[in-house]
Tab-separated table of C-alpha atoms in Angstrom:
chain	number	residue	atom	x	y	z
B	1368	UNK	CA	80.555	136.149	44.578
B	1369	UNK	CA	78.664	138.842	46.805
B	1370	UNK	CA	75.843	140.612	45.096
B	1371	UNK	CA	75.819	144.441	45.685
B	1372	UNK	CA	73.784	147.228	44.632
B	1373	UNK	CA	76.762	149.312	42.733
B	1374	UNK	CA	74.911	152.427	42.877
B	1375	UNK	CA	77.711	154.578	42.154
B	1376	UNK	CA	78.744	152.727	38.985
B	1377	UNK	CA	74.937	152.752	37.820
B	1378	UNK	CA	74.555	156.660	38.392
B	1379	UNK	CA	78.083	157.161	36.403
B	1380	UNK	CA	76.998	154.926	33.340
B	1381	UNK	CA	74.480	157.474	32.669
B	1382	UNK	CA	76.982	160.032	31.644
B	1383	UNK	CA	78.683	158.062	28.739
B	1384	UNK	CA	75.117	157.229	27.222
B	1385	UNK	CA	74.073	160.910	27.385
B	1386	UNK	CA	77.429	161.866	25.893
B	1387	UNK	CA	77.085	159.713	22.820
B	1388	UNK	CA	73.181	160.353	22.289
B	1389	UNK	CA	73.949	164.188	22.629
B	1390	UNK	CA	76.883	164.144	20.127
B	1391	UNK	CA	74.983	162.114	17.693
B	1392	UNK	CA	72.054	164.447	17.735
B	1393	UNK	CA	74.251	167.378	17.212
B	1394	UNK	CA	75.959	165.574	14.420
B	1395	UNK	CA	72.807	164.976	12.722
B	1396	UNK	CA	71.776	168.662	13.028
B	1397	UNK	CA	75.093	169.920	11.569
B	1398	UNK	CA	74.875	167.449	8.745
B	1399	UNK	CA	71.350	168.249	7.916
B	1400	UNK	CA	70.325	164.864	7.122
B	1401	UNK	CA	67.612	162.493	8.727
B	1402	UNK	CA	68.574	160.241	11.641
B	1403	UNK	CA	70.341	157.153	10.264
B	1404	UNK	CA	69.037	153.756	11.608
B	1405	UNK	CA	72.670	152.900	12.061
B	1406	UNK	CA	73.083	155.574	14.739
B	1407	UNK	CA	70.189	154.720	16.377
B	1408	UNK	CA	71.217	151.199	16.391
B	1409	UNK	CA	74.794	152.267	17.786
B	1410	UNK	CA	73.124	154.127	20.618
B	1411	UNK	CA	70.938	151.405	21.766
B	1412	UNK	CA	73.645	148.752	21.347
B	1413	UNK	CA	75.927	150.794	23.440
B	1414	UNK	CA	73.418	151.239	26.251
B	1415	UNK	CA	72.628	147.590	26.199
B	1416	UNK	CA	76.324	146.636	26.532
B	1417	UNK	CA	76.764	148.843	29.378
B	1418	UNK	CA	73.729	147.428	31.080
B	1419	UNK	CA	74.782	143.865	30.521
B	1420	UNK	CA	78.216	144.375	31.880
B	1421	UNK	CA	76.556	146.455	35.045
B	1422	UNK	CA	74.039	143.499	35.705
B	1423	UNK	CA	77.042	141.020	35.547
B	1424	UNK	CA	79.012	142.889	37.853
B	1425	UNK	CA	76.130	143.293	40.290
B	1426	UNK	CA	75.367	139.690	40.158
B	1427	UNK	CA	78.690	137.987	39.951
B	1428	UNK	CA	81.497	140.497	40.770
B	1429	UNK	CA	79.902	142.893	43.328
B	1430	UNK	CA	83.174	143.907	44.841
B	1431	UNK	CA	84.695	144.882	41.519
B	1432	UNK	CA	86.021	148.599	41.278
B	1433	UNK	CA	82.895	150.950	40.466
B	1434	UNK	CA	84.852	153.506	38.477
B	1435	UNK	CA	86.429	151.496	35.822
B	1436	UNK	CA	83.325	150.867	33.833
B	1437	UNK	CA	82.118	154.387	33.681
B	1438	UNK	CA	85.579	155.634	32.707
B	1439	UNK	CA	85.858	153.072	29.748
B	1440	UNK	CA	82.396	153.994	28.787
B	1441	UNK	CA	83.369	157.538	28.453
B	1442	UNK	CA	86.273	156.525	26.384
B	1443	UNK	CA	84.412	154.084	24.179
B	1444	UNK	CA	81.715	156.798	23.667
B	1445	UNK	CA	84.139	159.426	22.340
B	1446	UNK	CA	85.716	156.763	20.079
B	1447	UNK	CA	82.472	155.820	18.571
B	1448	UNK	CA	81.597	159.794	18.119
B	1449	UNK	CA	84.888	160.299	16.656
B	1450	UNK	CA	84.756	157.377	14.149
B	1451	UNK	CA	81.113	158.487	13.255
B	1452	UNK	CA	82.410	161.995	12.754
B	1453	UNK	CA	85.326	161.198	10.710
B	1454	UNK	CA	84.421	157.670	8.787
B	1455	UNK	CA	80.690	157.366	9.024
B	1456	UNK	CA	80.919	154.212	7.113
B	1457	UNK	CA	83.172	152.528	9.840
B	1458	UNK	CA	81.217	153.037	12.842
B	1459	UNK	CA	79.071	149.774	12.350
B	1460	UNK	CA	82.346	148.014	12.184
B	1461	UNK	CA	83.826	149.768	15.093
B	1462	UNK	CA	80.573	149.078	17.295
B	1463	UNK	CA	80.792	145.474	16.262
B	1464	UNK	CA	84.484	145.304	17.671
B	1465	UNK	CA	83.186	147.229	20.799
B	1466	UNK	CA	80.766	144.315	21.176
B	1467	UNK	CA	83.397	141.627	20.632
B	1468	UNK	CA	85.490	143.759	23.275
B	1469	UNK	CA	82.589	143.423	25.804
B	1470	UNK	CA	82.236	139.689	25.356
B	1471	UNK	CA	85.969	139.335	25.922
B	1472	UNK	CA	85.817	141.398	29.035
B	1473	UNK	CA	83.067	139.335	30.585
B	1474	UNK	CA	84.727	136.036	29.600
B	1475	UNK	CA	88.235	137.377	31.038
B	1476	UNK	CA	86.419	138.638	34.223
B	1477	UNK	CA	84.152	135.733	34.814
B	1478	UNK	CA	85.882	132.644	32.884
B	1479	UNK	CA	89.404	132.738	34.980
B	1480	UNK	CA	89.545	130.233	38.015
B	1481	UNK	CA	91.559	133.041	39.513
B	1482	UNK	CA	94.076	135.934	38.616
B	1483	UNK	CA	96.692	133.702	40.056
B	1484	UNK	CA	96.190	130.932	37.758
B	1485	UNK	CA	97.580	132.891	34.721
B	1486	UNK	CA	100.950	133.201	36.611
B	1487	UNK	CA	101.275	129.505	36.585
B	1488	UNK	CA	101.381	129.247	32.892
B	1489	UNK	CA	103.662	132.089	32.385
B	1490	UNK	CA	105.935	130.567	29.865
B	1491	UNK	CA	103.057	128.838	28.083
B	1492	UNK	CA	101.607	132.289	27.415
B	1493	UNK	CA	104.815	133.683	26.541
B	1494	UNK	CA	105.634	131.051	23.919
B	1495	UNK	CA	102.192	131.234	22.313
B	1496	UNK	CA	102.539	135.096	22.179
B	1497	UNK	CA	105.782	134.757	20.603
B	1498	UNK	CA	105.169	132.303	18.245
B	1499	UNK	CA	101.962	134.244	16.967
B	1500	UNK	CA	103.953	137.517	16.788
B	1501	UNK	CA	106.723	135.849	14.915
B	1502	UNK	CA	104.022	134.410	12.545
B	1503	UNK	CA	103.408	137.782	11.233
B	1504	UNK	CA	106.875	137.603	9.555
B	1505	UNK	CA	105.682	134.684	7.210
B	1506	UNK	CA	102.085	134.950	7.047
B	1507	UNK	CA	101.476	138.880	7.846
B	1508	UNK	CA	99.768	141.107	5.615
B	1509	UNK	CA	99.911	144.923	5.158
B	1510	UNK	CA	96.529	146.238	4.620
B	1511	UNK	CA	97.547	150.003	4.534
B	1512	UNK	CA	100.165	149.787	2.173
B	1513	UNK	CA	102.969	151.049	4.566
B	1514	UNK	CA	105.520	148.248	4.055
B	1515	UNK	CA	104.900	146.755	7.510
B	1516	UNK	CA	103.403	143.394	7.667
B	1517	UNK	CA	102.183	143.138	11.226
B	1518	UNK	CA	98.575	141.977	10.809
B	1519	UNK	CA	96.785	138.818	10.135
B	1520	UNK	CA	93.904	139.400	7.811
B	1521	UNK	CA	90.802	137.132	6.934
B	1522	UNK	CA	87.662	138.289	5.131
B	1523	UNK	CA	88.408	141.891	5.341
B	1524	UNK	CA	89.267	141.838	9.156
B	1525	UNK	CA	92.741	142.200	10.471
B	1526	UNK	CA	94.198	141.509	13.813
B	1527	UNK	CA	97.520	142.787	14.922
B	1528	UNK	CA	99.093	140.169	17.486
B	1529	UNK	CA	101.379	142.871	19.141
B	1530	UNK	CA	98.175	144.230	21.071
B	1531	UNK	CA	97.718	140.919	22.759
B	1532	UNK	CA	101.332	140.529	23.326
B	1533	UNK	CA	101.175	143.400	25.832
B	1534	UNK	CA	98.807	141.498	27.965
B	1535	UNK	CA	101.198	138.406	27.708
B	1536	UNK	CA	104.277	140.257	28.641
B	1537	UNK	CA	102.585	141.940	31.856
B	1538	UNK	CA	101.682	138.515	33.022
B	1539	UNK	CA	105.063	137.120	32.216
B	1540	UNK	CA	106.727	140.071	33.879
B	1541	UNK	CA	104.544	140.107	36.832
B	1542	UNK	CA	104.980	136.304	37.626
B	1543	UNK	CA	108.614	136.397	37.231
B	1544	UNK	CA	109.021	139.459	39.575
B	1545	UNK	CA	106.515	138.447	42.157
B	1546	UNK	CA	108.595	135.357	42.538
B	1547	UNK	CA	112.254	136.830	42.443
B	1548	UNK	CA	111.222	140.378	43.998
B	1549	UNK	CA	113.337	139.632	47.257
B	1550	UNK	CA	116.372	138.427	45.401
B	1551	UNK	CA	116.223	141.359	42.839
B	1552	UNK	CA	115.479	143.978	45.779
B	1553	UNK	CA	118.208	142.547	48.201
B	1554	UNK	CA	120.885	141.374	46.007
B	1555	UNK	CA	121.896	144.598	43.764
B	1556	UNK	CA	125.595	144.558	42.642
B	1557	UNK	CA	127.275	147.938	43.384
B	1558	UNK	CA	129.999	149.928	41.474
B	1559	UNK	CA	130.917	152.456	44.026
B	1560	UNK	CA	127.790	154.546	45.044
B	1561	UNK	CA	126.033	153.419	41.835
B	1562	UNK	CA	123.481	150.390	42.286
B	1563	UNK	CA	123.272	148.275	39.285
B	1564	UNK	CA	120.410	145.992	38.239
B	1565	UNK	CA	121.118	142.293	39.235
B	1566	UNK	CA	121.293	141.072	35.906
B	1567	UNK	CA	121.607	137.367	37.249
B	1568	UNK	CA	118.192	137.227	38.226
B	1569	UNK	CA	116.698	139.598	35.778
B	1570	UNK	CA	118.355	137.925	32.498
B	1571	UNK	CA	115.165	135.788	31.994
B	1572	UNK	CA	112.610	138.812	31.819
B	1573	UNK	CA	115.296	140.921	29.916
B	1574	UNK	CA	115.813	138.127	27.295
B	1575	UNK	CA	112.206	137.629	26.793
B	1576	UNK	CA	111.614	141.464	26.562
B	1577	UNK	CA	114.306	141.855	24.100
B	1578	UNK	CA	113.049	138.931	21.849
B	1579	UNK	CA	109.596	140.595	21.681
B	1580	UNK	CA	111.187	143.778	20.868
B	1581	UNK	CA	113.599	142.229	18.205
B	1582	UNK	CA	110.662	140.709	16.445
B	1583	UNK	CA	108.870	143.828	16.281
B	1584	UNK	CA	111.889	145.711	15.189
B	1585	UNK	CA	112.564	143.207	12.428
B	1586	UNK	CA	108.862	144.166	11.319
B	1587	UNK	CA	109.841	147.843	11.792
B	1588	UNK	CA	107.039	148.278	14.208
B	1589	UNK	CA	109.026	150.420	16.663
B	1590	UNK	CA	106.031	151.890	18.589
B	1591	UNK	CA	104.803	148.657	20.371
B	1592	UNK	CA	108.762	147.895	20.820
B	1593	UNK	CA	109.173	151.371	22.806
B	1594	UNK	CA	105.856	150.639	24.622
B	1595	UNK	CA	107.043	147.121	25.886
B	1596	UNK	CA	110.380	148.413	27.124
B	1597	UNK	CA	108.731	151.361	28.927
B	1598	UNK	CA	106.198	149.053	30.720
B	1599	UNK	CA	109.070	146.668	31.716
B	1600	UNK	CA	110.865	149.626	33.433
B	1601	UNK	CA	107.686	150.219	35.226
B	1602	UNK	CA	107.022	146.918	36.430
B	1603	UNK	CA	110.622	146.488	37.616
B	1604	UNK	CA	110.170	149.769	39.807
B	1605	UNK	CA	106.771	148.683	40.954
B	1606	UNK	CA	108.011	145.348	42.069
B	1607	UNK	CA	111.359	146.441	43.587
B	1608	UNK	CA	111.158	150.218	44.384
B	1609	UNK	CA	114.722	150.496	43.179
B	1610	UNK	CA	115.873	153.218	41.354
B	1611	UNK	CA	116.973	151.318	38.023
B	1612	UNK	CA	114.820	153.595	35.969
B	1613	UNK	CA	117.753	155.799	35.464
B	1614	UNK	CA	120.000	152.936	34.224
B	1615	UNK	CA	116.819	151.954	31.913
B	1616	UNK	CA	116.446	155.350	30.384
B	1617	UNK	CA	120.157	155.417	29.473
B	1618	UNK	CA	119.754	152.321	27.531
B	1619	UNK	CA	116.526	153.529	25.926
B	1620	UNK	CA	118.397	156.736	24.759
B	1621	UNK	CA	121.429	154.360	23.409
B	1622	UNK	CA	118.782	152.231	21.644
B	1623	UNK	CA	117.215	155.199	20.068
B	1624	UNK	CA	120.601	156.492	18.798
B	1625	UNK	CA	121.106	153.026	17.426
B	1626	UNK	CA	117.798	152.886	15.913
B	1627	UNK	CA	118.314	156.346	14.137
B	1628	UNK	CA	121.632	154.952	12.657
B	1629	UNK	CA	120.223	151.737	11.573
B	1630	UNK	CA	116.705	152.526	10.155
B	1631	UNK	CA	116.125	155.342	7.557
B	1632	UNK	CA	112.351	155.716	8.576
B	1633	UNK	CA	113.357	156.201	12.245
B	1634	UNK	CA	115.832	158.780	10.834
B	1635	UNK	CA	113.198	160.571	8.948
B	1636	UNK	CA	110.645	160.797	11.974
B	1637	UNK	CA	113.349	162.094	14.245
B	1638	UNK	CA	113.985	164.814	11.628
B	1639	UNK	CA	110.512	165.468	11.163
B	1640	UNK	CA	110.204	165.717	14.789
B	1641	UNK	CA	112.918	168.045	15.125
B	1642	UNK	CA	111.789	170.254	12.407
B	1643	UNK	CA	108.937	169.414	10.296
B	1644	UNK	CA	108.566	172.421	7.940
B	1645	UNK	CA	111.279	171.505	5.231
B	1646	UNK	CA	108.960	168.122	4.795
B	1647	UNK	CA	105.773	170.201	5.127
B	1648	UNK	CA	104.679	169.065	1.791
B	1649	UNK	CA	105.155	165.422	1.837
B	1650	UNK	CA	106.688	163.272	4.963
B	1651	UNK	CA	105.573	165.772	7.548
B	1652	UNK	CA	102.278	166.704	5.781
B	1653	UNK	CA	100.132	164.557	8.424
B	1654	UNK	CA	101.979	166.190	11.523
B	1655	UNK	CA	101.520	169.775	10.112
B	1656	UNK	CA	97.919	169.430	9.469
B	1657	UNK	CA	97.398	167.952	12.992
B	1658	UNK	CA	99.400	170.944	14.777
B	1659	UNK	CA	96.982	173.094	12.634
B	1660	UNK	CA	94.028	171.390	13.682
B	1661	UNK	CA	95.001	172.142	17.109
B	1662	UNK	CA	95.771	175.684	16.502
B	1663	UNK	CA	92.420	176.176	15.051
B	1664	UNK	CA	90.715	174.722	17.697
B	1665	UNK	CA	91.786	177.106	20.255
B	1666	UNK	CA	90.478	176.804	23.777
B	1667	UNK	CA	86.964	175.830	23.288
B	1668	UNK	CA	87.216	174.342	19.869
B	1669	UNK	CA	85.241	175.164	16.558
B	1670	UNK	CA	82.325	172.850	17.557
B	1671	UNK	CA	81.594	169.031	17.041
B	1672	UNK	CA	80.887	168.794	12.990
B	1673	UNK	CA	82.540	172.406	12.436
B	1674	UNK	CA	86.150	171.521	11.784
B	1675	UNK	CA	88.163	170.399	8.888
B	1676	UNK	CA	89.738	167.236	10.247
B	1677	UNK	CA	89.374	165.537	6.687
B	1678	UNK	CA	92.744	167.467	5.876
B	1679	UNK	CA	94.736	165.250	8.189
B	1680	UNK	CA	95.375	161.991	6.627
B	1681	UNK	CA	94.461	158.667	8.450
B	1682	UNK	CA	92.720	161.150	11.103
B	1683	UNK	CA	90.536	158.266	12.429
B	1684	UNK	CA	93.438	156.106	13.359
B	1685	UNK	CA	96.850	157.711	14.294
B	1686	UNK	CA	95.547	161.417	14.514
B	1687	UNK	CA	92.064	161.003	16.143
B	1688	UNK	CA	92.943	163.275	19.116
B	1689	UNK	CA	93.812	166.222	16.464
B	1690	UNK	CA	90.247	165.952	15.114
B	1691	UNK	CA	88.906	165.983	18.602
B	1692	UNK	CA	91.220	168.759	19.723
B	1693	UNK	CA	90.249	170.994	16.727
B	1694	UNK	CA	86.448	170.503	17.260
B	1695	UNK	CA	86.345	170.209	21.278
B	1696	UNK	CA	89.319	172.591	21.860
B	1697	UNK	CA	91.931	172.477	24.530
B	1698	UNK	CA	89.003	171.903	27.199
B	1699	UNK	CA	88.015	168.816	25.574
B	1700	UNK	CA	91.463	167.636	24.904
B	1701	UNK	CA	92.559	168.209	28.648
B	1702	UNK	CA	89.031	166.274	29.539
B	1703	UNK	CA	90.258	163.409	27.541
B	1704	UNK	CA	93.712	163.363	29.234
B	1705	UNK	CA	91.919	163.358	32.539
B	1706	UNK	CA	89.848	160.275	31.794
B	1707	UNK	CA	93.111	158.451	30.890
B	1708	UNK	CA	94.826	159.739	34.107
B	1709	UNK	CA	91.684	158.644	35.852
B	1710	UNK	CA	91.869	155.003	34.279
B	1711	UNK	CA	95.608	154.613	35.372
B	1712	UNK	CA	94.645	155.892	38.743
B	1713	UNK	CA	91.829	153.323	39.083
B	1714	UNK	CA	94.432	150.574	38.080
B	1715	UNK	CA	97.035	151.597	40.378
B	1716	UNK	CA	94.370	151.857	43.155
B	1717	UNK	CA	93.362	148.063	42.268
B	1718	UNK	CA	97.013	147.266	42.230
B	1719	UNK	CA	97.426	148.590	46.058
B	1720	UNK	CA	94.472	146.570	47.233
B	1721	UNK	CA	95.188	143.424	45.299
B	1722	UNK	CA	95.350	139.996	47.165
B	1723	UNK	CA	98.705	138.823	46.137
B	1724	UNK	CA	101.994	140.393	44.761
B	1725	UNK	CA	101.100	138.608	41.159
B	1726	UNK	CA	97.805	140.266	40.959
B	1727	UNK	CA	99.194	143.749	42.127
B	1728	UNK	CA	101.966	143.561	39.580
B	1729	UNK	CA	99.535	142.535	36.957
B	1730	UNK	CA	97.381	145.526	37.691
B	1731	UNK	CA	100.013	148.001	37.814
B	1732	UNK	CA	101.360	146.696	34.471
B	1733	UNK	CA	98.116	147.010	32.867
B	1734	UNK	CA	97.751	150.421	34.153
B	1735	UNK	CA	101.336	151.246	33.001
B	1736	UNK	CA	100.540	149.888	29.461
B	1737	UNK	CA	97.303	151.855	29.285
B	1738	UNK	CA	99.020	155.201	30.596
B	1739	UNK	CA	102.085	154.906	28.565
B	1740	UNK	CA	100.397	154.038	25.443
B	1741	UNK	CA	98.125	157.364	25.595
B	1742	UNK	CA	101.312	159.328	26.553
B	1743	UNK	CA	103.106	158.050	23.685
B	1744	UNK	CA	100.288	158.814	21.140
B	1745	UNK	CA	99.352	162.242	22.546
B	1746	UNK	CA	103.016	163.261	22.747
B	1747	UNK	CA	103.424	162.124	18.936
B	1748	UNK	CA	100.252	164.147	18.053
B	1749	UNK	CA	101.581	167.200	19.730
B	1750	UNK	CA	105.207	166.879	18.665
B	1751	UNK	CA	106.839	166.333	21.984
B	1752	UNK	CA	107.909	162.914	20.767
B	1753	UNK	CA	108.525	161.459	17.154
B	1754	UNK	CA	105.502	159.849	15.778
B	1755	UNK	CA	104.872	156.180	16.567
B	1756	UNK	CA	102.122	153.745	15.187
B	1757	UNK	CA	100.465	153.369	18.475
B	1758	UNK	CA	96.578	153.707	18.706
B	1759	UNK	CA	94.860	155.870	21.324
B	1760	UNK	CA	93.106	153.445	23.723
B	1761	UNK	CA	89.372	152.893	23.135
B	1762	UNK	CA	89.386	155.765	20.820
B	1763	UNK	CA	91.269	155.296	17.856
B	1764	UNK	CA	89.625	153.148	15.068
B	1765	UNK	CA	90.942	149.570	15.294
B	1766	UNK	CA	89.781	146.334	16.193
B	1767	UNK	CA	92.815	144.651	17.748
B	1768	UNK	CA	93.360	147.396	19.942
B	1769	UNK	CA	89.758	147.434	21.185
B	1770	UNK	CA	89.723	143.985	21.841
B	1771	UNK	CA	92.963	143.964	23.986
B	1772	UNK	CA	91.973	146.993	25.910
B	1773	UNK	CA	88.794	145.429	26.988
B	1774	UNK	CA	90.734	142.124	28.162
B	1775	UNK	CA	92.829	144.351	30.321
B	1776	UNK	CA	89.781	145.968	31.862
B	1777	UNK	CA	88.208	142.473	32.305
B	1778	UNK	CA	91.511	141.507	34.269
B	1779	UNK	CA	91.268	144.688	36.289
B	1780	UNK	CA	87.606	144.054	37.275
B	1781	UNK	CA	88.471	140.544	38.317
B	1782	UNK	CA	91.430	141.391	40.471
B	1783	UNK	CA	89.478	144.142	42.298
B	1784	UNK	CA	86.872	141.718	42.780
B	1785	UNK	CA	89.164	139.421	44.318
B	1786	UNK	CA	90.572	142.035	46.687
B	1787	UNK	CA	89.863	141.401	50.465
B	1788	UNK	CA	89.353	145.317	50.621
B	1789	UNK	CA	86.025	146.973	49.736
B	1790	UNK	CA	86.044	148.986	46.619
């Protein structure tokens, strides 16, 4: 690979490091406690990981996108700050997962023979992914006591297969659509003026998508099922340019209505979404406290360490944005949203410059995963959509999500490095 200075990336990497150091110094002052060695270790490890990835990119992947790593660094820094603010005892574990994620990023970016190699074994990846996902039905555990067994557990550490399944489905969809896109685009059936999806050619990916969703629905994990479906629609649009989205959204609404009638917990979440106040003391308590936190934060926030996020149950996982919104205010919340928009923009930019149709669709699909996932959880926190069990990428506490997100970034870096166009 071409050696490059990557001065833009190096300059931008200063900001996530400064953000983490300044926030930790502020938290030490607010708490009035001596500086913990674990805090210094977290900052030092974070700086070392950023430097390591930068050096590898300079020496091995000089053409890789120079904005991706700084954007991810900012989000990870915010995640470490949030975990240390909300659950200081978990920051070491979150830092460990970040380190593992960086190793996975480098292994993905450097270890693949090529991005196209992934597409040759699409059914192999899909079979392995579905097998692991189905394994949670028999061997899954429920560490949160929520009644949903969607994790594998060992020695106090837990892994959620649905996180990796996102990547598997993107690779499968991209490989199939890159091969069949001309048939799908130029042979659509029509009913009058209405263009219908060509089900003959879409049947394999529709079947696999529905199978993955069925496994999640069986486990009552509807958040990832919604994500899978929306990513499928986004990739179908990216591959064909056809306006199948309207038909897809109609089926989405019909599926939502059906789920509302079949599953009591979906019906309850819908009722809470429409009117949470009758349930304010029990089922909607978490959402009401989150909305109160946003209101208390106002425009500029109460200040890091000066809010009361502990009143929001499970705030470090499902409602981490509410805690940040209270203490950083509307300005800080919009800045976080802007970081996700920038991340999705870079993914789509990489897709436009990708060397092959398959690589372009993988990049677009990964961008859709990150963007749609962030939108679903932000909208759920703000009561724009019903709540789901999806995490906020790179910020929410959780090892499975961190690992899967870093693998996605590794793929995006490798695709941009293989692009014939300059980054």
